[in-house]
Amino acid sequence: MGRKPNPLLHEFLDESLSFPEINWETVPLGVNPADAWEMFDENIEGWVPIWFPTGDLRSGKTFSEFERAYFFNEDLERILRAMRRWPLWGTPTQKKHAVAYALLQLFCEVNMFCPKV
């Protein structure tokens, strides 16, 4: 049984589309966008990034595969809403760029490099 990526990642995973230009002044020191953009676990439903939490840090509860995919999707939508890009709109390249920035923000939040939006 093959696992399917999160539908929000459709354009993002299209290698024929370019990644956005990065304004390095807005990226926390030591953060490499490739870490946020290239580490997906294709064996998990939704292709959740390997850096996304596997459980609740406060309660210690471990997430199932589907809970993890759900929370990943919720966080991605939350960030896209804050960017005023939800529902996702634009050309395929614009969609890829929006998701790339949202993933970078989520990566920074998860690793406590920046506050939640």
mmCIF file with all atom_site columns, C-alpha atoms in Angstrom:
data_model
loop_
_atom_site.group_PDB
_atom_site.id
_atom_site.type_symbol
_atom_site.label_atom_id
_atom_site.label_alt_id
_atom_site.label_comp_id
_atom_site.label_asym_id
_atom_site.label_entity_id
_atom_site.label_seq_id
_atom_site.pdbx_PDB_ins_code
_atom_site.Cartn_x
_atom_site.Cartn_y
_atom_site.Cartn_z
_atom_site.occupancy
_atom_site.B_iso_or_equiv
_atom_site.pdbx_formal_charge
_atom_site.auth_seq_id
_atom_site.auth_comp_id
_atom_site.auth_asym_id
_atom_site.auth_atom_id
_atom_site.pdbx_PDB_model_num
ATOM 1   C CA . MET A 1 1   ? 0.000  0.000  0.000   1.00 0.00 ? 1   MET A CA 1
ATOM 2   C CA . GLY A 1 2   ? 1.567  3.263  -1.128  1.00 0.00 ? 2   GLY A CA 1
ATOM 3   C CA . ARG A 1 3   ? 1.374  6.315  1.062   1.00 0.00 ? 3   ARG A CA 1
ATOM 4   C CA . LYS A 1 4   ? 0.083  9.516  -0.480  1.00 0.00 ? 4   LYS A CA 1
ATOM 5   C CA . PRO A 1 5   ? 1.563  12.953 0.149   1.00 0.00 ? 5   PRO A CA 1
ATOM 6   C CA . ASN A 1 6   ? -0.489 15.702 1.746   1.00 0.00 ? 6   ASN A CA 1
ATOM 7   C CA . PRO A 1 7   ? -2.447 17.430 -1.068  1.00 0.00 ? 7   PRO A CA 1
ATOM 8   C CA . LEU A 1 8   ? -0.888 20.761 -0.025  1.00 0.00 ? 8   LEU A CA 1
ATOM 9   C CA . LEU A 1 9   ? 2.469  19.330 -1.115  1.00 0.00 ? 9   LEU A CA 1
ATOM 10  C CA . HIS A 1 10  ? 1.328  18.591 -4.694  1.00 0.00 ? 10  HIS A CA 1
ATOM 11  C CA . GLU A 1 11  ? 3.013  21.569 -6.378  1.00 0.00 ? 11  GLU A CA 1
ATOM 12  C CA . PHE A 1 12  ? 5.741  21.721 -3.756  1.00 0.00 ? 12  PHE A CA 1
ATOM 13  C CA . LEU A 1 13  ? 6.985  18.249 -4.735  1.00 0.00 ? 13  LEU A CA 1
ATOM 14  C CA . ASP A 1 14  ? 6.987  19.131 -8.455  1.00 0.00 ? 14  ASP A CA 1
ATOM 15  C CA . GLU A 1 15  ? 10.685 19.272 -9.310  1.00 0.00 ? 15  GLU A CA 1
ATOM 16  C CA . SER A 1 16  ? 10.018 21.205 -12.522 1.00 0.00 ? 16  SER A CA 1
ATOM 17  C CA . LEU A 1 17  ? 8.936  24.236 -10.441 1.00 0.00 ? 17  LEU A CA 1
ATOM 18  C CA . SER A 1 18  ? 11.561 26.518 -8.893  1.00 0.00 ? 18  SER A CA 1
ATOM 19  C CA . PHE A 1 19  ? 12.038 27.112 -5.191  1.00 0.00 ? 19  PHE A CA 1
ATOM 20  C CA . PRO A 1 20  ? 11.584 30.684 -3.965  1.00 0.00 ? 20  PRO A CA 1
ATOM 21  C CA . GLU A 1 21  ? 14.437 33.116 -3.539  1.00 0.00 ? 21  GLU A CA 1
ATOM 22  C CA . ILE A 1 22  ? 15.411 33.332 0.113   1.00 0.00 ? 22  ILE A CA 1
ATOM 23  C CA . ASN A 1 23  ? 15.864 36.640 1.914   1.00 0.00 ? 23  ASN A CA 1
ATOM 24  C CA . TRP A 1 24  ? 18.554 35.428 4.318   1.00 0.00 ? 24  TRP A CA 1
ATOM 25  C CA . GLU A 1 25  ? 17.970 38.366 6.659   1.00 0.00 ? 25  GLU A CA 1
ATOM 26  C CA . THR A 1 26  ? 14.613 36.822 7.573   1.00 0.00 ? 26  THR A CA 1
ATOM 27  C CA . VAL A 1 27  ? 15.898 33.280 8.194   1.00 0.00 ? 27  VAL A CA 1
ATOM 28  C CA . PRO A 1 28  ? 17.146 32.493 11.720  1.00 0.00 ? 28  PRO A CA 1
ATOM 29  C CA . LEU A 1 29  ? 20.881 31.929 12.007  1.00 0.00 ? 29  LEU A CA 1
ATOM 30  C CA . GLY A 1 30  ? 21.869 28.342 11.342  1.00 0.00 ? 30  GLY A CA 1
ATOM 31  C CA . VAL A 1 31  ? 18.632 27.365 9.581   1.00 0.00 ? 31  VAL A CA 1
ATOM 32  C CA . ASN A 1 32  ? 19.110 25.691 6.221   1.00 0.00 ? 32  ASN A CA 1
ATOM 33  C CA . PRO A 1 33  ? 15.922 25.738 4.092   1.00 0.00 ? 33  PRO A CA 1
ATOM 34  C CA . ALA A 1 34  ? 16.921 22.401 2.564   1.00 0.00 ? 34  ALA A CA 1
ATOM 35  C CA . ASP A 1 35  ? 16.429 20.816 5.991   1.00 0.00 ? 35  ASP A CA 1
ATOM 36  C CA . ALA A 1 36  ? 12.813 21.971 5.951   1.00 0.00 ? 36  ALA A CA 1
ATOM 37  C CA . TRP A 1 37  ? 12.211 21.190 2.292   1.00 0.00 ? 37  TRP A CA 1
ATOM 38  C CA . GLU A 1 38  ? 13.898 17.847 1.637   1.00 0.00 ? 38  GLU A CA 1
ATOM 39  C CA . MET A 1 39  ? 13.214 15.539 4.572   1.00 0.00 ? 39  MET A CA 1
ATOM 40  C CA . PHE A 1 40  ? 9.845  13.876 3.936   1.00 0.00 ? 40  PHE A CA 1
ATOM 41  C CA . ASP A 1 41  ? 9.036  10.385 5.176   1.00 0.00 ? 41  ASP A CA 1
ATOM 42  C CA . GLU A 1 42  ? 7.339  8.752  2.219   1.00 0.00 ? 42  GLU A CA 1
ATOM 43  C CA . ASN A 1 43  ? 6.399  5.769  4.415   1.00 0.00 ? 43  ASN A CA 1
ATOM 44  C CA . ILE A 1 44  ? 4.043  7.931  6.500   1.00 0.00 ? 44  ILE A CA 1
ATOM 45  C CA . GLU A 1 45  ? 0.593  8.874  5.225   1.00 0.00 ? 45  GLU A CA 1
ATOM 46  C CA . GLY A 1 46  ? 0.730  12.548 4.239   1.00 0.00 ? 46  GLY A CA 1
ATOM 47  C CA . TRP A 1 47  ? 4.517  12.401 3.803   1.00 0.00 ? 47  TRP A CA 1
ATOM 48  C CA . VAL A 1 48  ? 5.108  14.151 7.099   1.00 0.00 ? 48  VAL A CA 1
ATOM 49  C CA . PRO A 1 49  ? 8.608  15.669 7.370   1.00 0.00 ? 49  PRO A CA 1
ATOM 50  C CA . ILE A 1 50  ? 10.962 13.647 9.569   1.00 0.00 ? 50  ILE A CA 1
ATOM 51  C CA . TRP A 1 51  ? 11.584 16.747 11.694  1.00 0.00 ? 51  TRP A CA 1
ATOM 52  C CA . PHE A 1 52  ? 7.882  17.095 12.582  1.00 0.00 ? 52  PHE A CA 1
ATOM 53  C CA . PRO A 1 53  ? 7.158  15.985 16.186  1.00 0.00 ? 53  PRO A CA 1
ATOM 54  C CA . THR A 1 54  ? 6.175  12.367 16.762  1.00 0.00 ? 54  THR A CA 1
ATOM 55  C CA . GLY A 1 55  ? 4.317  13.222 19.955  1.00 0.00 ? 55  GLY A CA 1
ATOM 56  C CA . ASP A 1 56  ? 3.098  15.931 22.312  1.00 0.00 ? 56  ASP A CA 1
ATOM 57  C CA . LEU A 1 57  ? 6.076  17.334 24.176  1.00 0.00 ? 57  LEU A CA 1
ATOM 58  C CA . ARG A 1 58  ? 3.933  18.540 27.087  1.00 0.00 ? 58  ARG A CA 1
ATOM 59  C CA . SER A 1 59  ? 1.994  15.342 27.775  1.00 0.00 ? 59  SER A CA 1
ATOM 60  C CA . GLY A 1 60  ? 4.495  12.837 26.388  1.00 0.00 ? 60  GLY A CA 1
ATOM 61  C CA . LYS A 1 61  ? 1.732  11.193 24.297  1.00 0.00 ? 61  LYS A CA 1
ATOM 62  C CA . THR A 1 62  ? 3.010  9.608  21.094  1.00 0.00 ? 62  THR A CA 1
ATOM 63  C CA . PHE A 1 63  ? 1.078  10.360 17.914  1.00 0.00 ? 63  PHE A CA 1
ATOM 64  C CA . SER A 1 64  ? -0.139 7.632  15.573  1.00 0.00 ? 64  SER A CA 1
ATOM 65  C CA . GLU A 1 65  ? 0.791  7.957  11.908  1.00 0.00 ? 65  GLU A CA 1
ATOM 66  C CA . PHE A 1 66  ? -2.589 9.482  11.094  1.00 0.00 ? 66  PHE A CA 1
ATOM 67  C CA . GLU A 1 67  ? -2.604 11.869 14.081  1.00 0.00 ? 67  GLU A CA 1
ATOM 68  C CA . ARG A 1 68  ? 0.821  13.092 13.028  1.00 0.00 ? 68  ARG A CA 1
ATOM 69  C CA . ALA A 1 69  ? -0.375 13.650 9.447   1.00 0.00 ? 69  ALA A CA 1
ATOM 70  C CA . TYR A 1 70  ? -3.442 15.483 10.789  1.00 0.00 ? 70  TYR A CA 1
ATOM 71  C CA . PHE A 1 71  ? -1.390 17.811 13.016  1.00 0.00 ? 71  PHE A CA 1
ATOM 72  C CA . PHE A 1 72  ? 1.102  18.466 10.209  1.00 0.00 ? 72  PHE A CA 1
ATOM 73  C CA . ASN A 1 73  ? -1.759 19.468 7.897   1.00 0.00 ? 73  ASN A CA 1
ATOM 74  C CA . GLU A 1 74  ? -3.336 21.659 10.607  1.00 0.00 ? 74  GLU A CA 1
ATOM 75  C CA . ASP A 1 75  ? -0.054 23.493 11.230  1.00 0.00 ? 75  ASP A CA 1
ATOM 76  C CA . LEU A 1 76  ? 0.578  23.989 7.522   1.00 0.00 ? 76  LEU A CA 1
ATOM 77  C CA . GLU A 1 77  ? -2.926 25.431 7.042   1.00 0.00 ? 77  GLU A CA 1
ATOM 78  C CA . ARG A 1 78  ? -2.500 27.665 10.131  1.00 0.00 ? 78  ARG A CA 1
ATOM 79  C CA . ILE A 1 79  ? 0.657  29.179 8.694   1.00 0.00 ? 79  ILE A CA 1
ATOM 80  C CA . LEU A 1 80  ? -0.841 29.578 5.214   1.00 0.00 ? 80  LEU A CA 1
ATOM 81  C CA . ARG A 1 81  ? -3.817 31.378 6.822   1.00 0.00 ? 81  ARG A CA 1
ATOM 82  C CA . ALA A 1 82  ? -1.418 33.734 8.614   1.00 0.00 ? 82  ALA A CA 1
ATOM 83  C CA . MET A 1 83  ? 0.252  34.371 5.242   1.00 0.00 ? 83  MET A CA 1
ATOM 84  C CA . ARG A 1 84  ? -3.194 35.057 3.733   1.00 0.00 ? 84  ARG A CA 1
ATOM 85  C CA . ARG A 1 85  ? -2.607 32.182 1.304   1.00 0.00 ? 85  ARG A CA 1
ATOM 86  C CA . TRP A 1 86  ? -5.339 29.863 2.563   1.00 0.00 ? 86  TRP A CA 1
ATOM 87  C CA . PRO A 1 87  ? -7.036 28.369 0.701   1.00 0.00 ? 87  PRO A CA 1
ATOM 88  C CA . LEU A 1 88  ? -3.937 27.925 -1.432  1.00 0.00 ? 88  LEU A CA 1
ATOM 89  C CA . TRP A 1 89  ? -4.220 29.983 -4.611  1.00 0.00 ? 89  TRP A CA 1
ATOM 90  C CA . GLY A 1 90  ? -2.158 31.165 -7.584  1.00 0.00 ? 90  GLY A CA 1
ATOM 91  C CA . THR A 1 91  ? -0.066 29.546 -10.273 1.00 0.00 ? 91  THR A CA 1
ATOM 92  C CA . PRO A 1 92  ? 1.654  26.257 -9.509  1.00 0.00 ? 92  PRO A CA 1
ATOM 93  C CA . THR A 1 93  ? 4.920  28.144 -8.896  1.00 0.00 ? 93  THR A CA 1
ATOM 94  C CA . GLN A 1 94  ? 3.198  30.603 -6.552  1.00 0.00 ? 94  GLN A CA 1
ATOM 95  C CA . LYS A 1 95  ? 1.655  27.675 -4.666  1.00 0.00 ? 95  LYS A CA 1
ATOM 96  C CA . LYS A 1 96  ? 5.059  25.970 -4.381  1.00 0.00 ? 96  LYS A CA 1
ATOM 97  C CA . HIS A 1 97  ? 6.616  29.165 -3.035  1.00 0.00 ? 97  HIS A CA 1
ATOM 98  C CA . ALA A 1 98  ? 3.828  29.672 -0.478  1.00 0.00 ? 98  ALA A CA 1
ATOM 99  C CA . VAL A 1 99  ? 4.143  26.101 0.800   1.00 0.00 ? 99  VAL A CA 1
ATOM 100 C CA . ALA A 1 100 ? 7.944  26.412 0.857   1.00 0.00 ? 100 ALA A CA 1
ATOM 101 C CA . TYR A 1 101 ? 7.733  29.490 3.080   1.00 0.00 ? 101 TYR A CA 1
ATOM 102 C CA . ALA A 1 102 ? 5.108  27.811 5.271   1.00 0.00 ? 102 ALA A CA 1
ATOM 103 C CA . LEU A 1 103 ? 7.315  24.722 5.676   1.00 0.00 ? 103 LEU A CA 1
ATOM 104 C CA . LEU A 1 104 ? 10.280 26.906 6.565   1.00 0.00 ? 104 LEU A CA 1
ATOM 105 C CA . GLN A 1 105 ? 8.185  28.717 9.185   1.00 0.00 ? 105 GLN A CA 1
ATOM 106 C CA . LEU A 1 106 ? 6.916  25.418 10.600  1.00 0.00 ? 106 LEU A CA 1
ATOM 107 C CA . PHE A 1 107 ? 10.461 24.030 10.722  1.00 0.00 ? 107 PHE A CA 1
ATOM 108 C CA . CYS A 1 108 ? 11.591 27.103 12.649  1.00 0.00 ? 108 CYS A CA 1
ATOM 109 C CA . GLU A 1 109 ? 8.636  26.817 15.045  1.00 0.00 ? 109 GLU A CA 1
ATOM 110 C CA . VAL A 1 110 ? 9.201  23.110 15.704  1.00 0.00 ? 110 VAL A CA 1
ATOM 111 C CA . ASN A 1 111 ? 12.893 23.692 16.388  1.00 0.00 ? 111 ASN A CA 1
ATOM 112 C CA . MET A 1 112 ? 12.134 26.799 18.506  1.00 0.00 ? 112 MET A CA 1
ATOM 113 C CA . PHE A 1 113 ? 14.054 29.167 16.249  1.00 0.00 ? 113 PHE A CA 1
ATOM 114 C CA . CYS A 1 114 ? 11.016 31.453 15.989  1.00 0.00 ? 114 CYS A CA 1
ATOM 115 C CA . PRO A 1 115 ? 7.618  31.992 17.642  1.00 0.00 ? 115 PRO A CA 1
ATOM 116 C CA . LYS A 1 116 ? 4.379  30.535 16.285  1.00 0.00 ? 116 LYS A CA 1
ATOM 117 C CA . VAL A 1 117 ? 2.377  32.723 13.921  1.00 0.00 ? 117 VAL A CA 1
#
